Amino acid sequence: MCGIIGFSGNVRAQDVLLDGLQRLEYRGYDSAGIAYFKETGKISIRKTAGKVRDLRAICDDNEATCGIGHTRWATHGGVTNRNAHPHKCGDVALIHNGIIENYHELVSEYGLEDRLISDTDTEVAAALLDKFYDGEDAIGAIKAIVPLLRGSFAFCILFKNHPGEIYAIRNVSPLVAAKCKEGTFIASDLTAFIEYGREYFIVPEYAILTMTDTEITMQDMDGKAIEPEMTEVSWDVTAAQKDGYPTYMLKEINEQPDAIARTITPRISGGLPNLSDDGIPDSFFEGCRDITIIACGSAMHAGMVGKSLIQEMLEVPVTVAIASEFRYEPPVITDESIVIAVSQSGETIDTLEALRLAKKKTKKTLSIVNVKGSSIARESDYVLYTHAGPEIAVASTKAYSVQMASFYLLACKLALVQKKISEDDAKKFMENLQNVSDSISAVIAQSDKIEQLTKRMLNANNTFFIGRGLDYTLSMEGALKLKEISYIHAEAYAAGELKHGTIALISEGVPVIALATQGHVYSKVISNIREVKARGAYVILLSMDEKITDRAICDTHISLPKVDDRFAVFSAVTVLQIIAYYASVGKGLDPDQPRNLAKSVTVE
Ligand code: AGP
């Protein structure tokens, strides 16, 4: 999604803006631009389709100390210089993250046609703002247009006659701000300015910010002053850097053992799950009649694992709803339902809006979120923060694993509170959970072998991931990983379902990644694998067997560390991540920034 940064201070703004945009590249984008006040007070703009390095190439050497910067992930209008932000209209220059849903109506209602040169909704907002700006009252202009807008927005605005000042306002789309010795900062997320300081605050919705080189003031739409709620960054700037790895994704795959340890260990006392420091009382887990999990993408796949586990341990129905679907079908939840929203960024608008809908029906909403203070975390009744540290690569790896681990923690807690498990068994369960870090490390050590295996897949048009039970839920994540960073089409299939049609697609050399870690269905899965092998598939088999040499089953076997079946998902999914990673690298692609994708999807 779009990246936003604003700075007003006592050092060159251009350096702060361009470096900040570089740090926001991971959010995914297709064009970039900056606007700044020249010494004369005139607003100057530089923008281009392409990368931040292309933007740097067209920037002149200027001493401006106040400006705004933007990386655009196109929603309305193609990837062109004209559609890049900032958009300048009359006396206003503006950048935007979000979607103005009623921009067409605004154009006709306010006669803006002849003021527009781009195809974007953002330029309409700029033109409307300029229409209401009398040359002096910037805040008045903001107050005039905000009630007219429908949709999501995070705006940063420069007004002529207000040199050195940046104005901002948000609704749904995220903004954080800070004051440091160099000046004042605002951005769509912390990575843009974390090197300048650790204290920041989340910009409240509909708060109008005025930033100067020394101060940030806020007022609500009625003019009442708002004080910022300061908070501290929970990670350091190196956490958002590659630390010697070739890519963020490889670094984050390798960080998984520590990420899980940081997320789980502080929540174990006396060998049992303890969520009191998270402010989640045991009462939250009592009398739960059913559970609904709402999420998107990998977070939804982590929810699928959670569903499989919780249903088996609790014997209560668990539904995993794709957040964007949940919102438009009557949700079957009551005040006895638990709703769990899962989101790495905590800003995915589909998940946020689904949570808002769920909250109309139940007070038992809990979110599993990796970004402290994010919208989904703040709006759920309870939050279980994962401690994976910043996840920069677009493809989720460590965040997915800690989300899965969080479901294991919650499942054990639920089973204990509902007396479905003895304390002794719960202690064994939690010990197994703490040991998954070792099993992940063990398969990471096999990376070179896994890299070799992927070479046979690079020219595949179609691949299949198959398994049963927990292995089937993992197959979904494996397929997504491969698709999103190597662009090889992949499909996850319940192994027992293939023969009901899709096996027609299996022919000589089609890669099938098969998972067989669940003992209770092991022999069934092996039979399904033989079926595809007999039809020429190239089978990579993941199981906890020491060795499988029967060529009628698989072409190659990856041996996973022997653990309780329910915990094999952690090492198995790490293999799938590594397969996807080396397929991407093998095709000469950038696994960190796959085409068309954004790290946090803050538009519907
Ligand atoms: C996963 O690799 C993708 N990057 C994507 O599916 C992601 O998991 C999804 O957009 C949800 O994001 P969130 O966890 O920040 O809500």
Coordinates of C-alpha atoms and ligand atoms in Angstrom, one line a residue:
M1 CA 0.0 0.0 0.0
C2 CA 1.0 3.6 -0.4
G3 CA 3.8 4.9 1.7
I4 CA 3.6 8.4 3.3
I5 CA 6.3 10.6 4.9
G6 CA 6.3 14.2 6.0
F7 CA 9.1 16.2 7.6
S8 CA 9.5 19.8 8.8
G9 CA 12.7 20.6 10.6
N10 CA 16.2 22.0 10.7
V11 CA 17.9 19.6 8.2
R12 CA 17.5 19.1 4.4
A13 CA 14.0 17.7 3.9
Q14 CA 14.8 16.0 0.6
D15 CA 17.3 13.6 2.3
V16 CA 14.8 12.7 5.0
L17 CA 12.0 12.2 2.5
L18 CA 13.9 10.1 0.0
D19 CA 15.6 7.9 2.6
G20 CA 12.3 7.5 4.3
L21 CA 10.6 6.5 1.1
Q22 CA 13.3 4.0 0.5
R23 CA 12.5 2.4 3.9
L24 CA 8.8 2.3 2.9
E25 CA 9.5 0.5 -0.4
Y26 CA 8.6 -2.8 1.3
R27 CA 5.0 -1.7 1.4
G28 CA 4.9 -2.2 -2.3
Y29 CA 4.5 0.6 -4.9
D30 CA 4.9 1.6 -8.5
S31 CA 5.7 5.3 -8.4
A32 CA 7.1 7.9 -6.1
G33 CA 7.2 11.7 -5.5
I34 CA 8.0 14.5 -3.2
A35 CA 6.7 18.1 -2.7
Y36 CA 8.6 20.7 -0.7
F37 CA 8.6 24.4 0.1
K38 CA 11.3 26.3 -1.8
E39 CA 13.0 29.3 -0.1
T40 CA 10.5 31.6 -1.9
G41 CA 7.7 29.7 -0.2
K42 CA 6.7 28.2 -3.6
I43 CA 5.7 24.5 -3.5
S44 CA 7.9 22.4 -5.8
I45 CA 7.1 18.9 -6.9
R46 CA 9.2 16.0 -8.2
K47 CA 7.5 12.7 -9.1
T48 CA 7.8 9.8 -11.4
A49 CA 6.5 6.3 -12.2
G50 CA 9.2 3.8 -11.1
K51 CA 11.4 3.4 -8.1
V52 CA 12.7 5.8 -5.4
R53 CA 16.0 5.7 -7.2
D54 CA 14.3 7.1 -10.3
L55 CA 12.9 9.8 -8.1
R56 CA 16.3 10.6 -6.7
A57 CA 17.6 11.0 -10.2
I58 CA 15.2 13.8 -11.0
C59 CA 15.5 15.7 -7.8
D60 CA 17.6 18.9 -7.7
D61 CA 19.9 19.9 -5.0
N62 CA 17.8 22.0 -2.7
E63 CA 18.0 23.2 0.9
A64 CA 14.2 23.0 1.6
T65 CA 13.5 21.9 5.2
C66 CA 9.8 21.0 4.9
G67 CA 8.2 18.6 2.6
I68 CA 6.1 15.4 2.0
G69 CA 6.9 12.2 0.1
H70 CA 4.8 9.3 -1.2
T71 CA 5.2 5.9 -2.8
R72 CA 2.1 5.0 -4.8
W73 CA 0.4 1.6 -5.0
A74 CA -2.0 2.3 -7.9
T75 CA -5.7 1.9 -7.1
H76 CA -7.3 4.5 -9.5
G77 CA -5.5 5.2 -12.7
G78 CA -2.5 3.5 -14.4
V79 CA 1.2 3.7 -13.4
T80 CA 2.2 7.1 -15.0
N81 CA 4.1 10.2 -13.9
R82 CA 0.9 12.1 -14.0
N83 CA -0.9 9.8 -11.6
A84 CA 2.0 9.7 -9.2
H85 CA 1.6 11.7 -5.9
P86 CA 1.9 14.4 -4.7
H87 CA -0.9 16.0 -6.6
K88 CA -0.8 19.8 -6.8
C89 CA -4.0 21.8 -7.5
G90 CA -3.9 25.6 -7.2
D91 CA -2.5 26.5 -3.7
V92 CA -2.5 22.9 -2.4
A93 CA -0.2 19.9 -2.7
L94 CA -1.4 16.6 -1.2
I95 CA -0.4 12.9 -0.8
H96 CA -2.9 10.2 0.1
N97 CA -3.1 6.6 1.2
G98 CA -6.6 5.1 0.9
I99 CA -9.5 5.3 -1.5
I100 CA -12.0 8.2 -1.9
E101 CA -15.0 6.1 -3.0
N102 CA -17.2 9.0 -4.0
Y103 CA -14.7 10.9 -6.1
H104 CA -16.7 10.8 -9.2
E105 CA -19.7 12.4 -7.5
L106 CA -17.5 15.1 -6.0
V107 CA -16.1 16.0 -9.5
S108 CA -19.6 16.6 -10.9
E109 CA -21.1 18.1 -7.7
Y110 CA -18.3 20.7 -7.3
G111 CA -17.5 21.3 -11.0
L112 CA -13.9 20.0 -10.7
E113 CA -13.6 18.5 -14.2
D114 CA -11.4 21.2 -15.7
R115 CA -9.0 21.2 -12.8
L116 CA -8.0 17.6 -13.2
I117 CA -5.2 16.2 -15.3
S118 CA -4.8 12.7 -13.8
D119 CA -7.0 9.7 -13.4
T120 CA -6.8 9.5 -9.6
D121 CA -9.2 9.9 -6.8
T122 CA -6.5 11.8 -4.9
E123 CA -6.3 14.6 -7.3
V124 CA -10.0 15.2 -6.8
A125 CA -9.4 15.6 -3.1
A126 CA -6.6 18.1 -3.8
A127 CA -8.9 20.1 -6.2
L128 CA -11.7 20.1 -3.7
L129 CA -9.4 21.2 -0.9
D130 CA -8.1 24.0 -3.1
K131 CA -11.7 25.0 -3.8
F132 CA -12.4 25.5 -0.1
Y133 CA -9.0 27.1 0.7
D134 CA -9.2 30.9 0.9
G135 CA -5.4 31.3 0.9
E136 CA -5.2 31.6 4.7
D137 CA -7.4 29.2 6.7
A138 CA -5.8 25.7 6.0
I139 CA -7.6 24.0 8.9
G140 CA -10.9 25.5 7.8
A141 CA -10.4 24.0 4.3
I142 CA -9.7 20.6 5.8
K143 CA -12.8 20.8 8.0
A144 CA -14.9 21.8 5.0
I145 CA -14.0 18.8 2.8
V146 CA -13.6 15.9 5.2
P147 CA -17.4 15.5 5.8
L148 CA -17.8 15.4 2.0
L149 CA -15.4 12.4 1.6
R150 CA -16.5 8.8 1.7
G151 CA -13.9 6.1 2.0
S152 CA -10.4 5.8 3.6
F153 CA -7.7 8.4 3.7
A154 CA -4.5 9.5 5.3
F155 CA -3.6 12.9 3.8
C156 CA -0.5 15.0 4.2
I157 CA -0.9 18.5 2.8
L158 CA 1.1 21.6 2.0
F159 CA -0.7 24.9 1.6
K160 CA 0.6 27.9 -0.2
N161 CA 1.2 30.8 2.3
H162 CA 2.0 28.2 5.0
P163 CA 5.7 27.6 4.3
G164 CA 7.3 25.2 6.8
E165 CA 4.0 23.7 7.8
I166 CA 2.5 20.3 7.1
Y167 CA -1.2 19.5 7.7
A168 CA -2.5 15.9 8.1
I169 CA -5.7 14.0 8.8
R170 CA -6.6 10.3 8.6
N171 CA -9.6 8.0 8.6
V172 CA -8.9 4.2 8.6
S173 CA -5.5 4.5 6.7
P174 CA -2.6 4.6 9.2
L175 CA -0.4 7.6 10.3
V176 CA 2.2 7.8 13.0
A177 CA 4.0 11.0 14.0
A178 CA 7.0 12.1 16.2
K179 CA 9.0 15.1 17.3
C180 CA 12.8 14.7 17.3
K181 CA 15.7 17.1 17.5
E182 CA 15.8 17.3 13.7
G183 CA 12.2 18.3 13.5
T184 CA 8.8 16.8 13.3
F185 CA 7.9 13.6 11.3
I186 CA 4.8 11.9 10.1
A187 CA 4.5 8.6 8.1
S188 CA 2.3 5.6 7.3
D189 CA 4.6 3.5 9.5
L190 CA 7.5 3.8 11.8
T191 CA 10.1 2.3 9.5
A192 CA 10.2 5.6 7.7
F193 CA 11.7 7.6 10.6
I194 CA 12.7 5.2 13.3
E195 CA 16.4 6.2 13.0
Y196 CA 15.5 9.6 14.4
G197 CA 14.0 8.5 17.7
R198 CA 12.0 5.9 19.6
E199 CA 9.1 8.0 20.9
Y200 CA 6.0 8.4 18.6
F201 CA 2.3 8.5 18.7
I202 CA -0.5 7.2 16.5
V203 CA -2.5 9.9 14.9
P204 CA -6.1 9.5 16.0
E205 CA -8.8 9.4 13.3
Y206 CA -10.2 12.8 12.3
A207 CA -7.5 14.6 14.3
I208 CA -6.2 17.6 12.3
L209 CA -2.5 17.8 12.7
T210 CA -0.4 21.0 12.2
M211 CA 3.3 20.3 12.0
T212 CA 6.1 23.0 12.1
D213 CA 9.8 22.5 12.5
T214 CA 9.5 22.4 16.2
E215 CA 5.9 21.5 17.1
I216 CA 3.0 19.2 16.4
T217 CA -0.4 20.4 17.4
M218 CA -3.7 18.5 17.0
Q219 CA -7.3 19.5 17.1
D220 CA -10.5 17.6 16.5
M221 CA -13.1 18.6 13.9
D222 CA -14.7 21.0 16.4
G223 CA -11.4 22.7 17.1
K224 CA -10.8 21.1 20.5
A225 CA -7.1 20.5 21.2
I226 CA -6.0 16.8 21.3
E227 CA -3.0 15.7 23.2
P228 CA -0.9 12.9 21.6
E229 CA -0.6 9.6 23.5
M230 CA 3.1 9.0 23.3
T231 CA 4.5 5.4 23.1
E232 CA 7.9 3.8 22.5
V233 CA 9.1 1.7 19.6
S234 CA 9.4 -1.9 20.7
W235 CA 12.2 -2.8 18.3
D236 CA 15.5 -1.1 17.1
V237 CA 16.4 0.2 13.7
T238 CA 18.6 -2.8 12.9
A239 CA 15.5 -5.0 13.2
A240 CA 14.2 -3.3 10.1
Q241 CA 17.4 -3.9 8.2
K242 CA 18.9 -6.9 6.4
D243 CA 21.8 -7.6 8.8
G244 CA 23.9 -9.2 6.2
Y245 CA 21.2 -11.4 4.6
P246 CA 20.7 -11.0 0.8
T247 CA 17.0 -10.3 1.3
Y248 CA 14.6 -9.5 4.1
M249 CA 12.7 -12.6 3.4
L250 CA 15.6 -14.9 4.0
K251 CA 16.5 -13.0 7.2
E252 CA 12.9 -13.3 8.4
I253 CA 12.8 -17.1 7.7
N254 CA 15.9 -17.4 9.8
E255 CA 14.4 -15.2 12.5
Q256 CA 11.5 -17.6 13.1
P257 CA 13.0 -19.6 16.0
D258 CA 13.6 -16.5 18.0
A259 CA 10.4 -14.8 17.0
I260 CA 8.4 -17.8 18.3
A261 CA 10.5 -17.9 21.5
R262 CA 9.8 -14.2 22.1
T263 CA 6.1 -14.6 21.5
I264 CA 5.6 -17.8 23.5
T265 CA 8.1 -17.9 26.4
P266 CA 6.8 -14.8 28.2
R267 CA 3.4 -16.3 28.2
I268 CA 4.3 -19.5 30.1
S269 CA 4.4 -19.7 33.9
G270 CA 4.7 -22.9 35.8
G271 CA 4.8 -24.7 32.5
L272 CA 1.2 -23.5 31.7
P273 CA -0.1 -20.8 29.3
N274 CA -0.6 -17.5 31.2
L275 CA -2.1 -14.5 29.4
S276 CA -2.6 -12.2 32.4
D277 CA 0.1 -9.8 31.3
D278 CA -1.9 -9.4 28.0
G279 CA -4.9 -8.5 30.1
I280 CA -6.8 -11.5 28.7
P281 CA -8.8 -13.0 31.7
D282 CA -9.7 -16.7 31.9
S283 CA -13.4 -15.6 31.7
F284 CA -12.8 -14.7 28.1
F285 CA -12.3 -18.4 27.3
E286 CA -15.3 -19.6 29.4
G287 CA -18.7 -20.4 27.9
C288 CA -17.4 -20.0 24.3
R289 CA -20.0 -21.7 22.1
D290 CA -18.2 -21.2 18.8
I291 CA -15.2 -19.4 17.4
T292 CA -14.9 -17.4 14.2
I293 CA -11.5 -16.4 12.8
I294 CA -11.3 -13.5 10.4
A295 CA -8.2 -12.7 8.4
C296 CA -6.7 -12.4 4.9
G297 CA -4.0 -14.2 3.0
S298 CA -1.3 -15.9 5.2
A299 CA -3.0 -14.7 8.3
M300 CA -6.1 -16.5 7.2
H301 CA -4.0 -19.6 6.6
A302 CA -2.6 -19.4 10.1
G303 CA -6.3 -19.3 11.2
M304 CA -6.9 -22.5 9.2
V305 CA -4.2 -24.2 11.3
G306 CA -5.8 -22.7 14.4
K307 CA -9.2 -24.0 13.4
S308 CA -7.9 -27.6 12.9
L309 CA -6.2 -27.6 16.2
I310 CA -8.9 -25.9 18.3
Q311 CA -11.7 -28.1 16.9
E312 CA -9.7 -31.2 17.7
M313 CA -8.9 -30.0 21.3
L314 CA -12.1 -28.2 22.2
E315 CA -14.8 -30.0 20.1
V316 CA -16.4 -26.6 19.4
P317 CA -17.1 -25.4 15.9
V318 CA -14.5 -23.0 14.5
T319 CA -15.1 -21.1 11.3
V320 CA -12.4 -19.4 9.3
A321 CA -13.9 -16.5 7.4
I322 CA -12.1 -14.7 4.6
A323 CA -12.4 -11.2 6.0
S324 CA -13.5 -9.6 2.7
E325 CA -16.3 -12.2 2.4
F326 CA -17.3 -12.1 6.1
R327 CA -18.3 -8.4 5.7
Y328 CA -20.9 -9.1 3.1
E329 CA -22.7 -12.2 4.4
P330 CA -24.8 -12.2 7.6
P331 CA -22.3 -13.4 10.2
V332 CA -23.5 -16.3 12.3
I333 CA -22.1 -15.1 15.6
T334 CA -23.8 -14.4 18.9
D335 CA -22.7 -12.8 22.2
E336 CA -21.3 -16.2 23.2
S337 CA -19.0 -16.4 20.2
I338 CA -15.3 -15.6 20.3
V339 CA -14.0 -13.8 17.2
I340 CA -10.3 -13.8 16.5
A341 CA -8.9 -11.2 14.0
V342 CA -5.4 -12.1 12.8
S343 CA -3.2 -9.5 11.1
Q344 CA 0.5 -8.9 10.9
S345 CA 0.2 -5.3 10.1
G346 CA -3.0 -4.7 12.1
E347 CA -4.0 -2.3 9.3
T348 CA -5.6 -4.7 6.7
I349 CA -8.8 -2.9 6.0
D350 CA -10.8 -6.0 5.1
T351 CA -9.9 -7.5 8.5
L352 CA -10.5 -4.2 10.3
E353 CA -13.9 -3.7 8.9
A354 CA -14.8 -7.4 9.5
L355 CA -13.7 -6.9 13.2
R356 CA -15.9 -3.8 13.4
L357 CA -18.9 -5.8 12.1
A358 CA -18.2 -8.7 14.6
K359 CA -18.0 -6.2 17.5
K360 CA -21.7 -5.4 16.8
K361 CA -22.5 -8.9 17.8
T362 CA -20.0 -10.0 20.5
K363 CA -17.8 -8.4 23.1
K364 CA -15.4 -11.3 22.9
T365 CA -13.1 -10.1 20.1
L366 CA -9.4 -10.8 20.3
S367 CA -6.8 -9.9 17.8
I368 CA -3.4 -11.5 17.1
V369 CA -1.3 -8.6 15.8
N370 CA 2.4 -8.0 15.2
V371 CA 2.3 -4.2 15.1
K372 CA 1.9 -2.5 18.5
G373 CA -0.9 0.1 18.6
S374 CA -2.2 -0.7 15.1
S375 CA -5.9 -0.2 14.2
I376 CA -7.0 -3.8 14.6
A377 CA -5.1 -4.1 17.9
R378 CA -6.7 -0.9 19.2
E379 CA -10.2 -1.8 18.1
S380 CA -10.4 -5.4 19.4
D381 CA -11.6 -6.0 23.0
Y382 CA -8.4 -8.0 23.7
V383 CA -5.1 -8.2 21.8
L384 CA -2.4 -10.9 21.8
Y385 CA 0.7 -9.2 20.3
T386 CA 3.1 -11.4 18.5
H387 CA 6.8 -10.4 18.9
A388 CA 8.2 -11.2 15.5
G389 CA 9.7 -7.8 15.1
P390 CA 9.1 -5.8 11.9
E391 CA 8.3 -8.0 8.9
I392 CA 9.6 -6.1 5.9
A393 CA 9.3 -8.7 3.1
V394 CA 5.9 -8.7 1.4
A395 CA 5.7 -12.5 1.8
S396 CA 4.8 -13.3 5.3
T397 CA 7.0 -15.9 7.0
K398 CA 7.9 -15.2 10.6
A399 CA 4.6 -13.4 11.2
Y400 CA 2.7 -16.4 9.9
S401 CA 4.7 -18.7 12.2
V402 CA 4.1 -16.6 15.3
Q403 CA 0.4 -16.4 14.4
M404 CA 0.3 -20.2 14.3
A405 CA 2.2 -20.4 17.6
S406 CA -0.3 -18.0 19.1
F407 CA -3.1 -20.2 18.1
Y408 CA -1.4 -23.1 19.8
L409 CA -1.1 -21.0 22.9
L410 CA -4.8 -20.0 22.8
A411 CA -5.9 -23.6 22.1
C412 CA -4.1 -24.8 25.2
K413 CA -5.5 -22.0 27.3
L414 CA -9.0 -22.7 26.0
A415 CA -8.7 -26.4 26.6
L416 CA -7.4 -25.8 30.2
V417 CA -10.1 -23.3 31.1
Q418 CA -12.8 -25.6 29.6
K419 CA -11.2 -28.6 31.4
K420 CA -10.7 -30.5 28.1
I421 CA -7.1 -31.1 29.0
S422 CA -5.3 -32.0 32.3
E423 CA -2.6 -29.7 33.6
D424 CA 0.0 -32.4 33.0
D425 CA -1.0 -32.7 29.4
A426 CA -1.1 -29.0 29.0
K427 CA 2.5 -28.8 30.3
K428 CA 3.6 -31.4 27.8
F429 CA 1.7 -29.4 25.1
M430 CA 3.5 -26.2 26.0
E431 CA 6.9 -27.9 26.2
N432 CA 6.3 -29.2 22.6
L433 CA 5.4 -25.6 21.6
Q434 CA 8.6 -24.3 23.1
N435 CA 10.6 -26.9 21.2
V436 CA 9.4 -25.9 17.8
S437 CA 12.1 -23.3 17.5
D438 CA 14.6 -26.2 17.4
S439 CA 12.8 -28.1 14.7
I440 CA 12.6 -24.9 12.6
S441 CA 16.4 -24.4 13.0
A442 CA 16.9 -28.1 12.0
V443 CA 15.1 -27.6 8.6
I444 CA 16.7 -24.3 8.0
A445 CA 20.0 -26.2 8.1
Q446 CA 18.7 -28.2 5.1
S447 CA 18.3 -25.0 3.0
D448 CA 21.0 -25.9 0.5
K449 CA 19.3 -29.3 -0.2
I450 CA 16.0 -27.6 -0.6
E451 CA 17.4 -25.0 -2.9
Q452 CA 18.6 -27.8 -5.2
L453 CA 15.1 -29.4 -5.2
T454 CA 13.5 -26.2 -6.5
K455 CA 15.6 -26.2 -9.6
R456 CA 13.3 -28.8 -11.2
M457 CA 10.3 -26.5 -10.5
L458 CA 11.5 -23.2 -12.1
N459 CA 9.8 -23.8 -15.5
A460 CA 6.7 -25.3 -14.1
N461 CA 3.4 -23.7 -15.1
N462 CA 1.4 -25.5 -12.4
T463 CA 2.3 -27.0 -9.1
F464 CA 0.2 -28.7 -6.4
F465 CA 0.5 -28.8 -2.7
I466 CA -1.3 -31.7 -1.1
G467 CA -1.9 -33.0 2.4
R468 CA -4.6 -34.0 4.9
G469 CA -5.7 -32.4 8.1
L470 CA -3.1 -29.9 9.4
D471 CA -1.0 -30.7 6.3
Y472 CA -3.8 -29.6 4.1
T473 CA -4.0 -26.3 5.9
L474 CA -0.2 -25.9 5.4
S475 CA -0.6 -26.7 1.7
M476 CA -2.6 -23.5 1.4
E477 CA 0.2 -21.4 2.8
G478 CA 2.8 -23.2 0.7
A479 CA 0.8 -22.6 -2.5
L480 CA 0.4 -18.9 -1.7
K481 CA 4.1 -18.4 -0.9
L482 CA 5.1 -20.0 -4.2
K483 CA 2.6 -18.0 -6.2
E484 CA 3.3 -14.6 -4.7
I485 CA 7.1 -14.6 -5.0
S486 CA 7.9 -16.9 -7.9
Y487 CA 4.7 -16.3 -10.0
I488 CA 4.5 -20.1 -10.6
H489 CA 0.8 -21.1 -10.4
A490 CA 0.2 -23.3 -7.4
E491 CA -2.9 -25.0 -6.0
A492 CA -3.4 -26.5 -2.5
Y493 CA -5.5 -29.6 -2.5
A494 CA -6.9 -31.9 0.2
A495 CA -5.0 -35.1 -0.8
G496 CA -8.1 -37.2 -0.7
E497 CA -10.0 -34.8 -3.0
L498 CA -7.5 -34.8 -6.0
K499 CA -9.1 -38.0 -7.5
H500 CA -12.4 -36.2 -7.7
G501 CA -11.3 -34.2 -10.7
T502 CA -8.1 -32.2 -10.4
I503 CA -5.9 -35.3 -10.8
A504 CA -6.7 -34.8 -14.5
L505 CA -4.1 -32.0 -14.4
I506 CA -1.3 -34.3 -13.3
S507 CA 0.9 -35.2 -16.1
E508 CA 4.6 -36.0 -16.6
G509 CA 6.8 -33.8 -14.5
V510 CA 4.1 -31.7 -12.8
P511 CA 5.6 -30.8 -9.4
V512 CA 3.6 -32.0 -6.4
I513 CA 4.8 -31.0 -2.9
A514 CA 3.2 -33.6 -0.6
L515 CA 3.0 -33.3 3.1
A516 CA 2.6 -36.5 5.3
T517 CA 3.3 -35.5 8.9
Q518 CA -0.1 -36.5 10.4
G519 CA 0.1 -40.1 11.6
H520 CA -3.6 -40.8 11.7
V521 CA -3.9 -40.2 8.0
Y522 CA -0.4 -41.1 6.9
S523 CA -1.2 -44.2 5.0
K524 CA -4.1 -42.5 3.2
V525 CA -1.8 -39.6 2.1
I526 CA 0.8 -42.0 0.9
S527 CA -1.8 -43.8 -1.3
N528 CA -2.8 -40.4 -2.7
I529 CA 0.8 -39.6 -3.4
R530 CA 1.2 -42.9 -5.2
E531 CA -1.8 -41.9 -7.4
V532 CA -0.1 -38.7 -8.6
K533 CA 3.4 -40.4 -8.9
A534 CA 1.8 -43.1 -11.1
R535 CA 0.7 -40.3 -13.4
G536 CA 4.2 -38.8 -13.8
A537 CA 4.2 -36.2 -11.1
Y538 CA 7.6 -34.9 -9.7
V539 CA 6.9 -35.5 -6.0
I540 CA 8.8 -33.8 -3.2
L541 CA 7.6 -35.4 0.0
L542 CA 7.9 -33.9 3.5
S543 CA 7.5 -36.3 6.4
M544 CA 9.0 -37.2 9.7
D545 CA 10.3 -40.5 8.3
E546 CA 14.0 -41.0 8.5
K547 CA 14.3 -41.9 4.8
I548 CA 11.9 -42.8 2.0
T549 CA 13.6 -44.3 -1.1
D550 CA 10.6 -45.9 -2.8
R551 CA 10.5 -44.1 -6.2
A552 CA 6.9 -45.1 -6.5
I553 CA 6.1 -42.7 -3.8
C554 CA 8.4 -39.7 -4.3
D555 CA 11.3 -38.4 -6.3
T556 CA 12.8 -36.8 -3.3
H557 CA 12.1 -36.8 0.4
I558 CA 12.7 -34.1 3.0
S559 CA 13.0 -35.6 6.5
L560 CA 11.5 -33.4 9.2
P561 CA 12.5 -33.5 12.8
K562 CA 10.5 -36.1 14.8
V563 CA 8.0 -34.3 17.0
D564 CA 4.4 -34.7 18.2
D565 CA 2.4 -34.7 14.9
R566 CA 0.5 -31.5 15.9
F567 CA 3.8 -29.6 16.1
A568 CA 5.2 -30.7 12.7
V569 CA 3.5 -27.8 11.0
F570 CA 6.3 -25.4 12.1
S571 CA 9.2 -27.3 10.5
A572 CA 7.0 -28.3 7.5
V573 CA 5.9 -24.7 6.7
T574 CA 9.5 -23.5 7.0
V575 CA 10.5 -26.0 4.2
L576 CA 7.6 -24.6 2.1
Q577 CA 8.9 -21.0 2.7
I578 CA 12.4 -22.0 1.6
I579 CA 11.1 -23.8 -1.5
A580 CA 9.2 -20.6 -2.5
Y581 CA 12.2 -18.4 -1.7
Y582 CA 14.6 -20.3 -3.9
A583 CA 12.1 -20.7 -6.7
S584 CA 11.8 -16.9 -6.7
V585 CA 15.6 -16.4 -6.5
G586 CA 16.1 -19.2 -9.1
K587 CA 13.9 -17.2 -11.5
G588 CA 15.9 -14.1 -10.9
L589 CA 13.1 -12.4 -9.1
D590 CA 13.1 -10.2 -6.0
P591 CA 11.4 -12.2 -3.2
D592 CA 11.1 -9.1 -1.0
Q593 CA 9.1 -7.0 -3.4
P594 CA 7.0 -9.2 -5.7
R595 CA 5.1 -7.4 -8.5
N596 CA 1.6 -6.0 -7.9
L597 CA 1.8 -6.8 -4.1
A598 CA 1.8 -4.6 -1.1
K599 CA 2.9 -5.5 2.5
S600 CA -0.2 -4.1 4.1
V601 CA -3.5 -3.9 2.1
T602 CA -5.2 -0.8 3.4
V603 CA -7.7 -0.5 0.6
E604 CA -10.6 -2.8 -0.1
Ligands
AGP1 C1 1.2 -13.2 2.7 O1 2.5 -13.6 2.3 C2 0.8 -11.9 2.1 N1 1.8 -10.9 2.2 C3 -0.6 -11.5 2.4 O2 -1.4 -12.5 2.1 C4 -0.8 -11.1 3.9 O3 -0.7 -12.2 4.7 C5 -2.3 -10.5 4.0 O4 -2.4 -9.4 3.2 C6 -2.7 -10.2 5.4 O5 -1.9 -9.1 5.9 P1 -1.9 -8.8 7.4 O6 -1.5 -10.0 8.2 O7 -1.0 -7.6 7.6 O8 -3.4 -8.5 7.8

